[in-house]
mmCIF file of C-alpha atoms in Angstrom:
data_model
loop_
_atom_site.group_PDB
_atom_site.id
_atom_site.type_symbol
_atom_site.label_atom_id
_atom_site.label_comp_id
_atom_site.label_asym_id
_atom_site.label_seq_id
_atom_site.Cartn_x
_atom_site.Cartn_y
_atom_site.Cartn_z
ATOM 1 C CA MET A 3 -0.034 -0.286 -0.115
ATOM 2 C CA LYS A 4 1.096 3.197 -0.184
ATOM 3 C CA ILE A 5 0.710 5.222 2.933
ATOM 4 C CA THR A 6 1.446 8.764 4.182
ATOM 5 C CA ILE A 7 1.831 9.689 7.876
ATOM 6 C CA ILE A 8 1.344 13.222 8.851
ATOM 7 C CA SER A 9 2.281 13.912 12.180
ATOM 8 C CA HIS A 10 4.046 16.432 14.546
ATOM 9 C CA ASP A 11 7.154 14.726 15.589
ATOM 10 C CA ASN A 12 9.021 16.694 18.054
ATOM 11 C CA TRP A 13 10.207 13.377 19.798
ATOM 12 C CA GLY A 14 10.919 11.317 16.655
ATOM 13 C CA TYR A 15 8.277 8.187 18.030
ATOM 14 C CA ASN A 16 6.042 8.318 14.987
ATOM 15 C CA GLN A 17 9.047 7.354 12.536
ATOM 16 C CA ASN A 18 8.740 4.121 14.299
ATOM 17 C CA ILE A 19 5.527 3.982 12.766
ATOM 18 C CA VAL A 20 7.105 4.408 9.431
ATOM 19 C CA LYS A 21 9.895 1.597 9.777
ATOM 20 C CA ALA A 22 7.426 -0.898 11.070
ATOM 21 C CA LEU A 23 5.224 -0.304 7.863
ATOM 22 C CA GLN A 24 8.506 -0.080 5.400
ATOM 23 C CA LYS A 25 9.467 -3.454 6.891
ATOM 24 C CA ARG A 26 6.158 -4.837 5.757
ATOM 25 C CA GLY A 27 6.975 -3.673 2.019
ATOM 26 C CA HIS A 28 4.773 -0.706 2.042
ATOM 27 C CA ILE A 29 5.819 2.372 0.131
ATOM 28 C CA VAL A 30 5.580 5.364 3.276
ATOM 29 C CA ASN A 31 5.732 8.793 3.245
ATOM 30 C CA HIS A 32 6.446 10.913 6.710
ATOM 31 C CA ILE A 33 5.356 14.653 6.570
ATOM 32 C CA ASP A 34 6.679 15.666 9.878
ATOM 33 C CA PHE A 35 5.150 19.200 10.195
ATOM 34 C CA ASN A 36 7.022 19.674 13.365
ATOM 35 C CA THR A 37 9.983 21.075 10.932
ATOM 36 C CA PHE A 38 7.848 23.397 9.392
ATOM 37 C CA LYS A 39 8.558 26.946 10.330
ATOM 38 C CA TYR A 40 6.518 29.618 10.294
ATOM 39 C CA LYS A 41 7.511 33.441 11.023
ATOM 40 C CA TYR A 42 4.715 36.355 11.394
ATOM 41 C CA PRO A 43 5.625 38.893 8.504
ATOM 42 C CA ASN A 44 5.201 42.083 11.129
ATOM 43 C CA PHE A 45 3.908 42.734 14.488
ATOM 44 C CA SER A 46 0.162 42.945 13.086
ATOM 45 C CA TYR A 47 0.022 39.434 12.050
ATOM 46 C CA ARG A 48 0.308 38.547 15.553
ATOM 47 C CA ILE A 49 -2.159 40.833 16.377
ATOM 48 C CA TYR A 50 -4.323 39.455 14.369
ATOM 49 C CA ASN A 51 -3.721 35.986 15.154
ATOM 50 C CA PHE A 52 -4.387 36.704 18.529
ATOM 51 C CA PHE A 53 -8.054 37.968 17.454
ATOM 52 C CA LEU A 54 -8.442 35.002 14.959
ATOM 53 C CA LYS A 55 -7.648 32.733 18.112
ATOM 54 C CA VAL A 56 -10.058 34.471 20.485
ATOM 55 C CA PHE A 57 -13.275 34.684 18.289
ATOM 56 C CA PHE A 58 -12.943 32.492 15.784
ATOM 57 C CA LYS A 59 -10.754 29.526 17.360
ATOM 58 C CA LYS A 60 -8.344 29.804 14.560
ATOM 59 C CA ASN A 61 -4.801 29.995 14.275
ATOM 60 C CA ILE A 62 -2.660 31.184 11.430
ATOM 61 C CA LYS A 63 0.130 28.573 12.159
ATOM 62 C CA HIS A 64 -2.254 25.661 12.187
ATOM 63 C CA ILE A 65 -3.465 26.953 8.794
ATOM 64 C CA HIS A 66 0.118 27.354 7.557
ATOM 65 C CA PHE A 67 0.719 23.966 8.706
ATOM 66 C CA GLY A 68 -2.369 22.500 6.595
ATOM 67 C CA THR A 69 -1.302 24.475 3.401
ATOM 68 C CA GLU A 70 2.067 22.849 3.252
ATOM 69 C CA ILE A 71 0.506 19.674 4.188
ATOM 70 C CA ASN A 72 -1.515 19.858 1.249
ATOM 71 C CA ASN A 73 1.166 21.171 -1.084
ATOM 72 C CA ARG A 74 3.417 18.320 -0.210
ATOM 73 C CA LEU A 75 0.387 15.727 -0.715
ATOM 74 C CA GLU A 76 -0.422 17.080 -4.299
ATOM 75 C CA ALA A 77 3.488 17.163 -5.306
ATOM 76 C CA PHE A 78 3.737 13.364 -4.331
ATOM 77 C CA GLY A 79 1.560 12.599 -7.311
ATOM 78 C CA GLN A 80 -0.210 9.761 -6.177
ATOM 79 C CA ILE A 81 -3.346 8.915 -4.733
ATOM 80 C CA GLN A 82 -2.289 7.357 -1.163
ATOM 81 C CA ASP A 83 -4.367 3.999 0.087
ATOM 82 C CA ILE A 84 -4.170 5.550 3.742
ATOM 83 C CA ILE A 85 -3.339 8.649 5.245
ATOM 84 C CA LEU A 86 -2.456 8.816 8.803
ATOM 85 C CA THR A 87 -2.996 11.958 10.743
ATOM 86 C CA ILE A 88 -1.129 12.564 14.599
ATOM 87 C CA LYS A 89 -1.764 15.650 16.154
ATOM 88 C CA GLY A 90 -4.221 16.854 14.163
ATOM 89 C CA ASP A 91 -5.337 19.259 15.894
ATOM 90 C CA PHE A 92 -2.472 21.273 15.628
ATOM 91 C CA ILE A 93 -3.833 21.285 11.636
ATOM 92 C CA ASP A 94 -6.767 23.591 10.820
ATOM 93 C CA SER A 95 -10.081 21.619 10.599
ATOM 94 C CA LYS A 96 -10.696 22.747 6.937
ATOM 95 C CA LYS A 97 -7.165 21.718 5.593
ATOM 96 C CA ILE A 98 -7.695 18.137 7.173
ATOM 97 C CA LEU A 99 -10.818 17.848 5.179
ATOM 98 C CA ASP A 100 -8.510 18.399 1.932
ATOM 99 C CA PHE A 101 -6.746 15.162 2.802
ATOM 100 C CA LYS A 102 -9.474 13.416 1.423
ATOM 101 C CA LYS A 103 -8.300 14.735 -2.214
ATOM 102 C CA TYR A 104 -5.281 12.609 -1.895
ATOM 103 C CA THR A 105 -6.323 9.552 -0.119
ATOM 104 C CA LYS A 106 -8.840 6.601 0.008
ATOM 105 C CA LYS A 107 -8.842 6.467 3.478
ATOM 106 C CA SER A 108 -8.303 9.538 6.089
ATOM 107 C CA ILE A 109 -7.001 7.987 9.709
ATOM 108 C CA ALA A 110 -6.343 10.116 12.929
ATOM 109 C CA PHE A 111 -4.543 9.270 16.188
ATOM 110 C CA PHE A 112 -4.830 11.190 19.244
ATOM 111 C CA ASN A 113 -2.613 10.638 21.965
ATOM 112 C CA ASP A 114 -3.900 13.922 23.875
ATOM 113 C CA ASN A 115 -7.074 14.339 26.084
ATOM 114 C CA ILE A 116 -9.729 16.058 24.910
ATOM 115 C CA LYS A 117 -10.419 18.007 28.525
ATOM 116 C CA ARG A 118 -6.642 19.339 27.943
ATOM 117 C CA CYS A 119 -6.849 19.430 24.182
ATOM 118 C CA PRO A 120 -10.545 20.785 23.258
ATOM 119 C CA LYS A 121 -9.740 21.494 19.669
ATOM 120 C CA ILE A 122 -9.679 17.719 18.665
ATOM 121 C CA VAL A 123 -13.484 17.974 18.846
ATOM 122 C CA SER A 124 -13.951 19.826 15.824
ATOM 123 C CA THR A 125 -11.661 17.762 13.513
ATOM 124 C CA ILE A 126 -13.150 14.233 14.330
ATOM 125 C CA SER A 127 -15.755 14.671 11.684
ATOM 126 C CA ASN A 128 -12.804 15.520 9.152
ATOM 127 C CA PHE A 129 -11.360 11.998 9.127
ATOM 128 C CA ASP A 130 -13.041 8.462 8.328
ATOM 129 C CA GLU A 131 -11.806 6.845 11.375
ATOM 130 C CA VAL A 132 -10.048 8.037 14.318
ATOM 131 C CA TYR A 133 -7.911 6.390 17.270
ATOM 132 C CA THR A 134 -7.214 7.840 20.985
ATOM 133 C CA PHE A 135 -5.509 6.265 23.587
ATOM 134 C CA GLU A 136 -8.016 7.966 26.148
ATOM 135 C CA LYS A 137 -10.650 5.312 27.168
ATOM 136 C CA GLU A 138 -13.054 7.966 28.290
ATOM 137 C CA ASP A 139 -12.871 9.762 25.160
ATOM 138 C CA ALA A 140 -13.642 6.793 22.842
ATOM 139 C CA LEU A 141 -16.430 5.717 24.917
ATOM 140 C CA LYS A 142 -17.598 9.643 25.267
ATOM 141 C CA TYR A 143 -17.479 10.721 21.549
ATOM 142 C CA ASN A 144 -17.277 6.993 19.870
ATOM 143 C CA LEU A 145 -13.905 6.593 18.563
ATOM 144 C CA LYS A 146 -11.669 3.318 18.550
ATOM 145 C CA PHE A 147 -9.692 3.253 21.753
ATOM 146 C CA ILE A 148 -5.787 1.863 21.300
ATOM 147 C CA THR A 149 -2.733 2.942 23.247
ATOM 148 C CA ASN A 150 0.753 4.065 22.469
ATOM 149 C CA PHE A 151 3.064 1.314 21.552
ATOM 150 C CA ILE A 152 6.459 -0.215 22.300
ATOM 151 C CA TYR A 153 8.998 0.680 19.565
ATOM 152 C CA ASN A 154 12.203 -0.605 21.742
ATOM 153 C CA GLU A 155 11.859 -4.647 22.379
ATOM 154 C CA SER A 156 15.544 -4.968 22.933
ATOM 155 C CA LYS A 157 17.089 -5.425 26.245
ATOM 156 C CA LEU A 158 20.524 -3.135 25.412
ATOM 157 C CA ASN A 159 21.919 -2.937 28.921
ATOM 158 C CA THR A 160 22.848 -6.497 29.340
ATOM 159 C CA GLU A 161 25.223 -5.996 32.285
ATOM 160 C CA GLY A 162 23.079 -4.286 34.284
ATOM 161 C CA VAL A 163 25.308 -1.498 35.130
ATOM 162 C CA PHE A 164 23.812 1.822 35.458
ATOM 163 C CA LYS A 165 24.526 5.421 35.305
ATOM 164 C CA TYR A 166 21.481 6.486 37.338
ATOM 165 C CA ASP A 167 18.768 4.664 39.445
ATOM 166 C CA VAL A 168 15.597 6.728 37.769
ATOM 167 C CA PHE A 169 15.542 8.783 34.839
ATOM 168 C CA ASN A 170 12.869 10.995 33.414
ATOM 169 C CA ILE A 171 12.382 13.487 30.316
ATOM 170 C CA SER A 172 9.477 15.702 29.880
ATOM 171 C CA SER A 173 8.435 19.558 28.908
ATOM 172 C CA ARG A 174 7.833 22.361 30.313
ATOM 173 C CA ASP A 175 4.385 22.270 31.930
ATOM 174 C CA ASN A 176 2.380 21.725 35.516
ATOM 175 C CA ARG A 177 3.961 18.565 36.322
ATOM 176 C CA PHE A 178 7.133 21.113 36.965
ATOM 177 C CA ARG A 179 6.662 21.017 41.115
ATOM 178 C CA THR A 180 5.872 17.416 40.993
ATOM 179 C CA ILE A 181 9.192 16.081 39.429
ATOM 180 C CA CYS A 182 10.838 18.676 42.050
ATOM 181 C CA LYS A 183 9.305 17.147 44.521
ATOM 182 C CA ILE A 184 10.172 13.672 43.435
ATOM 183 C CA ALA A 185 13.851 14.866 42.652
ATOM 184 C CA LYS A 186 14.216 16.150 46.294
ATOM 185 C CA GLU A 187 12.377 12.796 48.079
ATOM 186 C CA LEU A 188 15.051 10.308 45.851
ATOM 187 C CA LYS A 189 18.226 12.823 46.739
ATOM 188 C CA ALA A 190 17.072 13.003 50.686
ATOM 189 C CA LYS A 191 16.977 8.715 49.838
ATOM 190 C CA GLU A 192 20.336 8.893 48.168
ATOM 191 C CA ILE A 193 18.465 7.107 45.025
ATOM 192 C CA SER A 194 20.802 8.915 41.706
ATOM 193 C CA PHE A 195 18.666 9.975 38.664
ATOM 194 C CA LYS A 196 19.024 12.023 35.648
ATOM 195 C CA PHE A 197 15.888 14.293 35.232
ATOM 196 C CA ILE A 198 15.657 16.678 32.005
ATOM 197 C CA ILE A 199 12.960 19.063 31.250
ATOM 198 C CA HIS A 200 12.434 20.754 27.727
ATOM 199 C CA ASP A 201 12.190 24.317 28.634
ATOM 200 C CA LYS A 202 12.036 26.685 25.272
ATOM 201 C CA LYS A 203 11.645 29.859 27.670
ATOM 202 C CA ASN A 204 14.708 28.728 29.813
ATOM 203 C CA LYS A 205 13.019 30.138 32.616
ATOM 204 C CA LEU A 206 12.872 27.132 35.078
ATOM 205 C CA LYS A 207 15.433 26.550 37.624
ATOM 206 C CA ASP A 208 15.817 23.758 40.054
ATOM 207 C CA PRO A 209 19.348 22.094 40.878
ATOM 208 C CA ASN A 210 18.200 18.715 40.953
ATOM 209 C CA ILE A 211 17.007 19.176 37.248
ATOM 210 C CA GLU A 212 18.961 19.705 33.743
ATOM 211 C CA PHE A 213 17.162 21.979 31.576
ATOM 212 C CA ILE A 214 17.407 21.995 27.489
ATOM 213 C CA PRO A 215 15.905 24.639 25.152
ATOM 214 C CA GLU A 216 15.610 22.087 22.233
ATOM 215 C CA SER A 217 13.865 18.769 22.142
ATOM 216 C CA ILE A 218 16.135 15.976 21.880
ATOM 217 C CA GLN A 219 15.326 12.845 19.544
ATOM 218 C CA VAL A 220 14.562 9.460 20.277
ATOM 219 C CA ASP A 221 17.608 7.786 19.914
ATOM 220 C CA LEU A 222 19.576 10.266 22.612
ATOM 221 C CA VAL A 223 16.336 9.779 24.747
ATOM 222 C CA ASN A 224 16.701 5.805 24.168
ATOM 223 C CA LYS A 225 20.675 5.912 25.287
ATOM 224 C CA LEU A 226 19.514 7.625 28.488
ATOM 225 C CA VAL A 227 16.875 4.802 29.207
ATOM 226 C CA ASN A 228 19.414 2.309 28.667
ATOM 227 C CA ASP A 229 21.720 4.143 31.249
ATOM 228 C CA SER A 230 18.758 3.973 33.821
ATOM 229 C CA LYS A 231 17.642 0.975 36.149
ATOM 230 C CA LEU A 232 13.816 2.752 36.543
ATOM 231 C CA LEU A 233 11.838 5.209 34.427
ATOM 232 C CA LEU A 234 9.829 8.026 36.266
ATOM 233 C CA ASP A 235 6.529 8.830 34.461
ATOM 234 C CA ILE A 236 4.924 11.980 35.934
ATOM 235 C CA HIS A 237 1.050 11.975 33.835
ATOM 236 C CA ARG A 238 -0.572 15.468 32.731
ATOM 237 C CA LYS A 239 -3.644 16.552 34.878
ATOM 238 C CA GLU A 240 -6.985 15.495 33.396
ATOM 239 C CA GLN A 241 -4.686 12.797 30.963
ATOM 240 C CA ASN A 242 -5.115 9.007 31.806
ATOM 241 C CA GLY A 243 -4.053 7.781 28.646
ATOM 242 C CA LEU A 244 -0.412 5.975 28.859
ATOM 243 C CA SER A 245 2.716 7.714 27.579
ATOM 244 C CA PHE A 246 5.287 6.315 26.002
ATOM 245 C CA ARG A 247 7.297 6.330 28.998
ATOM 246 C CA VAL A 248 5.298 3.023 29.971
ATOM 247 C CA PHE A 249 5.676 1.460 26.998
ATOM 248 C CA GLU A 250 9.433 2.110 26.782
ATOM 249 C CA SER A 251 9.828 -0.077 30.527
ATOM 250 C CA LEU A 252 7.621 -2.851 29.109
ATOM 251 C CA GLY A 253 9.731 -3.104 25.769
ATOM 252 C CA LEU A 254 13.321 -2.662 28.140
ATOM 253 C CA GLN A 255 12.046 -4.962 31.157
ATOM 254 C CA LYS A 256 12.372 -2.101 33.448
ATOM 255 C CA LYS A 257 10.691 -1.064 36.562
ATOM 256 C CA LEU A 258 8.704 2.277 36.309
ATOM 257 C CA ILE A 259 7.148 4.621 38.857
ATOM 258 C CA THR A 260 4.292 6.674 37.874
ATOM 259 C CA THR A 261 1.641 9.124 39.084
ATOM 260 C CA ASN A 262 -1.099 7.845 36.542
ATOM 261 C CA HIS A 263 -3.191 5.539 38.565
ATOM 262 C CA ASN A 264 -5.286 4.223 35.760
ATOM 263 C CA ILE A 265 -2.240 1.952 35.147
ATOM 264 C CA VAL A 266 -4.033 -0.738 37.180
ATOM 265 C CA GLN A 267 -6.588 -1.138 34.617
ATOM 266 C CA TYR A 268 -4.086 -2.810 32.099
ATOM 267 C CA ASP A 269 -3.876 -6.267 31.895
ATOM 268 C CA PHE A 270 0.317 -5.767 32.222
ATOM 269 C CA TYR A 271 -0.237 -4.033 35.663
ATOM 270 C CA ASN A 272 2.130 -5.645 38.199
ATOM 271 C CA PRO A 273 2.874 -4.160 41.592
ATOM 272 C CA LYS A 274 6.038 -5.765 41.660
ATOM 273 C CA ASN A 275 7.160 -3.635 38.333
ATOM 274 C CA ILE A 276 5.222 -0.676 38.527
ATOM 275 C CA LEU A 277 4.908 1.543 41.703
ATOM 276 C CA ILE A 278 2.107 4.053 41.822
ATOM 277 C CA ILE A 279 2.914 7.116 43.545
ATOM 278 C CA ASP A 280 0.487 10.073 45.323
ATOM 279 C CA GLU A 281 2.244 13.254 44.010
ATOM 280 C CA LYS A 282 0.590 15.180 47.104
ATOM 281 C CA ASN A 283 2.282 12.596 49.271
ATOM 282 C CA ILE A 284 5.355 11.156 47.825
ATOM 283 C CA ASN A 285 6.908 8.202 49.268
ATOM 284 C CA PHE A 286 9.561 5.248 48.052
ATOM 285 C CA ASP A 287 9.671 1.955 49.275
ATOM 286 C CA ILE A 288 13.348 1.196 49.016
ATOM 287 C CA ASP A 289 12.389 -2.636 48.369
ATOM 288 C CA PHE A 290 10.679 -1.925 44.879
ATOM 289 C CA PHE A 291 14.411 -0.755 43.681
ATOM 290 C CA ARG A 292 16.135 -3.746 45.063
ATOM 291 C CA SER A 293 13.745 -6.408 43.858
ATOM 292 C CA SER A 294 13.877 -7.721 40.224
ATOM 293 C CA TYR A 295 11.836 -6.826 37.242
ATOM 294 C CA GLU A 296 9.354 -9.611 36.301
ATOM 295 C CA PRO A 297 8.554 -10.234 32.793
ATOM 296 C CA ILE A 298 4.864 -10.166 31.310
ATOM 297 C CA PRO A 299 3.319 -13.031 29.414
ATOM 298 C CA ASP A 300 4.281 -13.099 26.041
ATOM 299 C CA ASP A 301 0.416 -12.797 24.850
ATOM 300 C CA ILE A 302 0.022 -9.571 26.465
ATOM 301 C CA TYR A 303 3.358 -7.909 25.567
ATOM 302 C CA LYS A 304 2.649 -8.617 22.263
ATOM 303 C CA LYS A 305 -0.585 -6.628 22.470
ATOM 304 C CA TYR A 306 1.261 -3.383 22.808
ATOM 305 C CA THR A 307 4.139 -4.053 19.927
ATOM 306 C CA ILE A 308 4.364 -1.371 17.492
ATOM 307 C CA GLU A 309 3.500 -4.425 14.784
ATOM 308 C CA ASN A 310 0.092 -5.371 16.625
ATOM 309 C CA TRP A 311 -0.357 -1.353 16.455
ATOM 310 C CA VAL A 312 0.130 -1.014 12.807
ATOM 311 C CA GLU A 313 -1.845 -4.173 12.264
ATOM 312 C CA THR A 314 -4.861 -2.824 13.927
ATOM 313 C CA VAL A 315 -4.735 0.946 12.873
ATOM 314 C CA PHE A 316 -4.068 0.058 9.260
ATOM 315 C CA ASN A 317 -6.092 -3.086 9.300
ATOM 316 C CA LEU A 318 -3.157 -5.400 8.035
ATOM 317 C CA ASP A 319 -2.899 -9.463 8.151
ATOM 318 C CA LYS A 320 -0.888 -10.360 11.070
ATOM 319 C CA GLN A 321 2.356 -11.792 10.371
#
């Protein structure tokens, strides 16, 4: 099949979908609109965009993204069998509707919560099929549920020697205070850690955390993950879907510390592998750090692999 992936791939995760499809022999294009740049021609355009967003729920940047994407689809010169759009709420909804000129089927996947990103609602009807990683949104809006996926299946650190006990990388948002409290608690217990926050504005400060102005690609994240014994997952408020950190821990057989209590609803949950903490009352059981990871059953594991993900979303025969 001829398939195009359209995504805002700021961390590089979506390139794994491209590779999984290419491995099966499909012809795959990837339009990563995270690489698109838009500069206001002058200050009046910035003011104009402010009024567009406030009164008309429009955004010049999102219109620009949609225009550029459609130009690239036109340049391909071939009708696609499937277009998959990830982060479609970052694209003008009318421009999304134009995608159908270039494909037999237009699909969306959202790994954000509608409460946090309400613009998702206005884009849903412009796709033929919509997937979400939020169970609540799937039920409320009649969408198809699917989680994020395991993309790193090899246990790279075979020697069991680690630079850090705990690792986390995240973006600048309301999770910052929680991460600071966790860092303070880990330091008090003499548990080593590496915490990185992507902060474009470079305004946040904490002696226990490293701040970076630009996002780093998934291969470097994988190296840091590999150098760490456990992973830390801090979920965003009002977001119950599972982050990629959860699936990195599954793929590399690493223990996970998380604030997402909804993880107990999933069949791979094992309290010996996953420690759920209360961000208002942070406390760590030292025994959790000392005990070994317990591998999950193969049939459960395979449900969350990228191979099963592409088979489900693109309706492919199992290999």
